PDB file of C-alpha atoms in Angstrom:
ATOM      1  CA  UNK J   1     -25.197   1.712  -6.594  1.00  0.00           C
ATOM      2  CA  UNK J   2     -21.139   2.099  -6.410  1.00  0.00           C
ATOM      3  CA  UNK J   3     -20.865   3.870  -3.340  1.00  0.00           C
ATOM      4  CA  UNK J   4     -16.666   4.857  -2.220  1.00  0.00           C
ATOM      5  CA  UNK J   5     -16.611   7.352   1.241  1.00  0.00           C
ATOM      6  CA  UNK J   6     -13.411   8.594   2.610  1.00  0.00           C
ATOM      7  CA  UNK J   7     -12.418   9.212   5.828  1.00  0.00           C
ATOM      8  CA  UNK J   8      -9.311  10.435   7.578  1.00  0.00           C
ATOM      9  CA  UNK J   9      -8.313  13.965   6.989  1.00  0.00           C
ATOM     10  CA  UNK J  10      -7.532  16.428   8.684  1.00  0.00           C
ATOM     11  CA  UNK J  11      -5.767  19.537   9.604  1.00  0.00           C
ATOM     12  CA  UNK J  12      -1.365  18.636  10.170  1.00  0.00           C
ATOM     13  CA  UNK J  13       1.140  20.296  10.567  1.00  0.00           C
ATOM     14  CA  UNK J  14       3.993  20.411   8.326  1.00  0.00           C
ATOM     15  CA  UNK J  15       5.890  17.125   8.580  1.00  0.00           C
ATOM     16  CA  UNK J  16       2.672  15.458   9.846  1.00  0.00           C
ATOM     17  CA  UNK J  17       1.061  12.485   9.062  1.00  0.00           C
ATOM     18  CA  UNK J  18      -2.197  10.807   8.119  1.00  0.00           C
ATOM     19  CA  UNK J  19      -4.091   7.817   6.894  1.00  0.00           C
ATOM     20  CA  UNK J  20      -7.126   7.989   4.666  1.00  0.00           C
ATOM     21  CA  UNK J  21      -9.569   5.631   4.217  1.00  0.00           C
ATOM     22  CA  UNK J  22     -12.179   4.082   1.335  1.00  0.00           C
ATOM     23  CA  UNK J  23     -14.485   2.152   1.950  1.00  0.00           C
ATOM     24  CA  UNK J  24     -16.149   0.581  -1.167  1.00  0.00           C
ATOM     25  CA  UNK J  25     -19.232  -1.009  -2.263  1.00  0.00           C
ATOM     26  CA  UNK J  26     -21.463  -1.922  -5.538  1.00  0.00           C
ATOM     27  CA  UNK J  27     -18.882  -3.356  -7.542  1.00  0.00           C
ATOM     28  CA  UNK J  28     -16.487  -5.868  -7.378  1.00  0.00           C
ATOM     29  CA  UNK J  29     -14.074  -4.431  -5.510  1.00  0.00           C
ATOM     30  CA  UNK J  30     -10.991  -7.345  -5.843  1.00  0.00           C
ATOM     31  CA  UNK J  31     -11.254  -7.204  -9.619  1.00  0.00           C
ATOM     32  CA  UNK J  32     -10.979  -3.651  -9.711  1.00  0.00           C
ATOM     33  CA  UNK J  33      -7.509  -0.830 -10.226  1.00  0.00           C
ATOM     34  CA  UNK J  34      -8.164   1.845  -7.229  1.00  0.00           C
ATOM     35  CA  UNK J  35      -7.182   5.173  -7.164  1.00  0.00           C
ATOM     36  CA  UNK J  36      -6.810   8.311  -4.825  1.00  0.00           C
ATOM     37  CA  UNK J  37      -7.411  11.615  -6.615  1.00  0.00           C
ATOM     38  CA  UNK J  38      -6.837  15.171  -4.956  1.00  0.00           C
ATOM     39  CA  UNK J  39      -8.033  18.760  -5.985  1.00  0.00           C
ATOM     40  CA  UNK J  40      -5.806  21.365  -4.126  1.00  0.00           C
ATOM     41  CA  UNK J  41      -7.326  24.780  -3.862  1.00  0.00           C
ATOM     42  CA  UNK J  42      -8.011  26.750  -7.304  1.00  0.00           C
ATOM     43  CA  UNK J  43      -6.816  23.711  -9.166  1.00  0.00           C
ATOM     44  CA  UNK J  44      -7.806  20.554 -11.313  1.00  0.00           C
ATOM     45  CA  UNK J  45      -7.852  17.489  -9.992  1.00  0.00           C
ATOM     46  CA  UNK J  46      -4.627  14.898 -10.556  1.00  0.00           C
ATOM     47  CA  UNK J  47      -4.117  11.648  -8.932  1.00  0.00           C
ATOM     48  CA  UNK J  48      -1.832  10.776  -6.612  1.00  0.00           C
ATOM     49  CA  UNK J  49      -1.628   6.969  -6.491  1.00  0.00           C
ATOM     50  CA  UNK J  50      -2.883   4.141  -7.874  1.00  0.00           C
ATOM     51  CA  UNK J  51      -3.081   0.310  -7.137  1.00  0.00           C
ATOM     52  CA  UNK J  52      -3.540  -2.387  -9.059  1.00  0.00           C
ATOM     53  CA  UNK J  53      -6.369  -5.228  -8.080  1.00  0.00           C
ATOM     54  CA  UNK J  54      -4.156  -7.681  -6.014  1.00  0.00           C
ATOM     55  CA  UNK J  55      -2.269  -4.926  -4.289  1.00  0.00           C
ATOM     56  CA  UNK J  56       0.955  -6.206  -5.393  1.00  0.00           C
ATOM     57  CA  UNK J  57       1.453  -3.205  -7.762  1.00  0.00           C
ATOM     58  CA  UNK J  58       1.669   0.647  -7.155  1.00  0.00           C
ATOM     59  CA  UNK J  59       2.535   3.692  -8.618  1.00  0.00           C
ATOM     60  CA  UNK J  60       2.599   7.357  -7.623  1.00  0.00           C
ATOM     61  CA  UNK J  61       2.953  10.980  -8.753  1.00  0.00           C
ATOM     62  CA  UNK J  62       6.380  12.297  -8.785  1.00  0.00           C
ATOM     63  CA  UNK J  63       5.483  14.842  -5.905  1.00  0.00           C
ATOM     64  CA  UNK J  64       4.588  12.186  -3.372  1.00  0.00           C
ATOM     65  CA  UNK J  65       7.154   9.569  -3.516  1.00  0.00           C
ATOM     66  CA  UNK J  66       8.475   8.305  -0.770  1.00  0.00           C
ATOM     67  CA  UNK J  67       6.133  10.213   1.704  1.00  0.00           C
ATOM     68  CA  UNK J  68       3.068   8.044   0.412  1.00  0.00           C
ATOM     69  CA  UNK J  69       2.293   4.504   0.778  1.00  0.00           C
ATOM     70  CA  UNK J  70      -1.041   2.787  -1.279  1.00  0.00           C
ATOM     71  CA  UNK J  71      -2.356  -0.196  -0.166  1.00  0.00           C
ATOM     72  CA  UNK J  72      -5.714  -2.310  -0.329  1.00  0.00           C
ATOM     73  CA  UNK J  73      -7.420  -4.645   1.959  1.00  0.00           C
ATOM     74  CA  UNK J  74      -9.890  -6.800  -0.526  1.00  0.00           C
ATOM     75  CA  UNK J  75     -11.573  -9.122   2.200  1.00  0.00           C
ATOM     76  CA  UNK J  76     -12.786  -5.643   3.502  1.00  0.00           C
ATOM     77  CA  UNK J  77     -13.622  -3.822   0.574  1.00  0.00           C
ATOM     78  CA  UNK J  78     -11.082  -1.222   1.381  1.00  0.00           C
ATOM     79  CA  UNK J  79      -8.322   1.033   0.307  1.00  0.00           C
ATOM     80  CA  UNK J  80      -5.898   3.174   1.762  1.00  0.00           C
ATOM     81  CA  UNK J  81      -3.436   5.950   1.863  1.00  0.00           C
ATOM     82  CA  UNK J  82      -0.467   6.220   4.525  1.00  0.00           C
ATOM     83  CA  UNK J  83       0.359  10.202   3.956  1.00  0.00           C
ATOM     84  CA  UNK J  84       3.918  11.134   5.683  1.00  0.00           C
ATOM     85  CA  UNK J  85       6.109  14.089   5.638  1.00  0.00           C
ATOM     86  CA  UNK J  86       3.085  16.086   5.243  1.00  0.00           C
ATOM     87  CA  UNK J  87       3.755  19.563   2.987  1.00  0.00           C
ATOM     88  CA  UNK J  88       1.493  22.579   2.474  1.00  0.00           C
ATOM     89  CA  UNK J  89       1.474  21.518  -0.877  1.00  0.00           C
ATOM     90  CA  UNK J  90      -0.701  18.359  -0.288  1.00  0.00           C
ATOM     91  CA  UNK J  91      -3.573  20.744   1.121  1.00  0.00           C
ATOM     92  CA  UNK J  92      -6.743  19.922  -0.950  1.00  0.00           C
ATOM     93  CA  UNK J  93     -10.162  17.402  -1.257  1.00  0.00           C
ATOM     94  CA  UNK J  94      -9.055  13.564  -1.690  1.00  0.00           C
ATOM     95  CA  UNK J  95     -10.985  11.064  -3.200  1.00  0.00           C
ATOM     96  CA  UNK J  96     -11.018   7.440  -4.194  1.00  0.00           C
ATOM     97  CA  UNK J  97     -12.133   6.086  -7.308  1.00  0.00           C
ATOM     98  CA  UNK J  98     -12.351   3.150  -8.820  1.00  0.00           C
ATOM     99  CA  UNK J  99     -10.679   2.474 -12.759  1.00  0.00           C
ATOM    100  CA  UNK J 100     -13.050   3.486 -15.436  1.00  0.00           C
ATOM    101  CA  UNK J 101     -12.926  -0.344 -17.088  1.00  0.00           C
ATOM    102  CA  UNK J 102     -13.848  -1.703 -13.971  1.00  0.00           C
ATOM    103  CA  UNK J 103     -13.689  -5.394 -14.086  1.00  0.00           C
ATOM    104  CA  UNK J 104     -12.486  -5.577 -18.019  1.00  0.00           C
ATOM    105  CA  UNK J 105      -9.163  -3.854 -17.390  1.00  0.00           C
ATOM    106  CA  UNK J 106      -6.921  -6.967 -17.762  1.00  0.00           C
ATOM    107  CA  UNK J 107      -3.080  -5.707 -18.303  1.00  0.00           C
ATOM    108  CA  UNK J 108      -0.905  -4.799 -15.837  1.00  0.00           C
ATOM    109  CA  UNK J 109      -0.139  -1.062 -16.437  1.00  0.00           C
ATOM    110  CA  UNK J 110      -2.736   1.986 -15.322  1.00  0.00           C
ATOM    111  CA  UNK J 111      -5.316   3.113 -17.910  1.00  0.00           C
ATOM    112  CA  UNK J 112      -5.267   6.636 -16.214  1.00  0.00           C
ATOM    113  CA  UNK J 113      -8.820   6.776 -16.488  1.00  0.00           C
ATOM    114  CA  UNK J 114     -10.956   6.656 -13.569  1.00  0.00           C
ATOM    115  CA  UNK J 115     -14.527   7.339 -12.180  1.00  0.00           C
ATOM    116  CA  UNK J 116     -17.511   7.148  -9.342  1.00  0.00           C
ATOM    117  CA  UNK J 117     -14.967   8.848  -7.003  1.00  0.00           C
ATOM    118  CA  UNK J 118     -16.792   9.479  -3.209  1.00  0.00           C
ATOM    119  CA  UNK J 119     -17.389  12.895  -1.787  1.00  0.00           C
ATOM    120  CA  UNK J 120     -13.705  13.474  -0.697  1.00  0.00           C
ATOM    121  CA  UNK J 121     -12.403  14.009   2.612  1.00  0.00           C
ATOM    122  CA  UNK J 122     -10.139  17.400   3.112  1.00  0.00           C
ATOM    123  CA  UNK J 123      -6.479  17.424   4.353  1.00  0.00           C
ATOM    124  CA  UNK J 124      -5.042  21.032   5.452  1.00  0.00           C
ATOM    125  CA  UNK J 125      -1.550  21.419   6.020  1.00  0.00           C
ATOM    126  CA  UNK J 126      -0.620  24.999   6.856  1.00  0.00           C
ATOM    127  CA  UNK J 127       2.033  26.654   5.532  1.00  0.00           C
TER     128      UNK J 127
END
């Protein structure tokens, strides 16, 4: 029943930008952590930012600082990811997923555990 399905990527150039999108259903989607999760080519997957339920909280892989912005929209069911500065290195499959506790995950730090992550959408930027 927990359906997430991305949209937004793309093929950029270097220095490019983009903006994915999640949009998510089957679950209560303003008492849940949301994160975004990539798989670059030949390699596991790692997330790349994560959001707490109000929105007021973030935190992101070292790689992507300051080039990527999370954010959530709750009365539409709806997460983002503002991708700037674009580097051949962000080339793979992102998905959403929502936090593996769902709605008993009550303090405020990540549990790094996540799952029901959509069918990705893929981001190429050339090198």
């Amino acid at each position: 029943q927990v359906q997430l399905v991305e949209s937004g990527g793309g093929l950029v150039q270097p220095g490019g930008s983009l903006r994915l999108t999640c949009a998510a259903s089957g679950f209560a989607f303003g008492s849940v952590w949301m994160y975004w999760v990539r798989q670059a080519p030949g390699k596991g997957f790692e997330w790349v930012s994560i959001i707490n339920k109000g929105g007021d909280r973030t935190w992101y892989r070292d790689s992507v600082k300051g080039r990527f912005t999370i954010s959530r929209d709750n009365a539409k069911n709806t997460v983002y990811l503002q991708m700037n500065s674009l580097k051949a290195e962000d080339t793979g499959v992102y998905y959403c997923a929502k936090d593996k506790y769902g709605t008993t995950w009550s303090i405020e730090a990540p549990s790094y555990d996540y799952d029901s992550w959509g069918q990705g959408t893929q981001v190429t930027v050339p090198s």
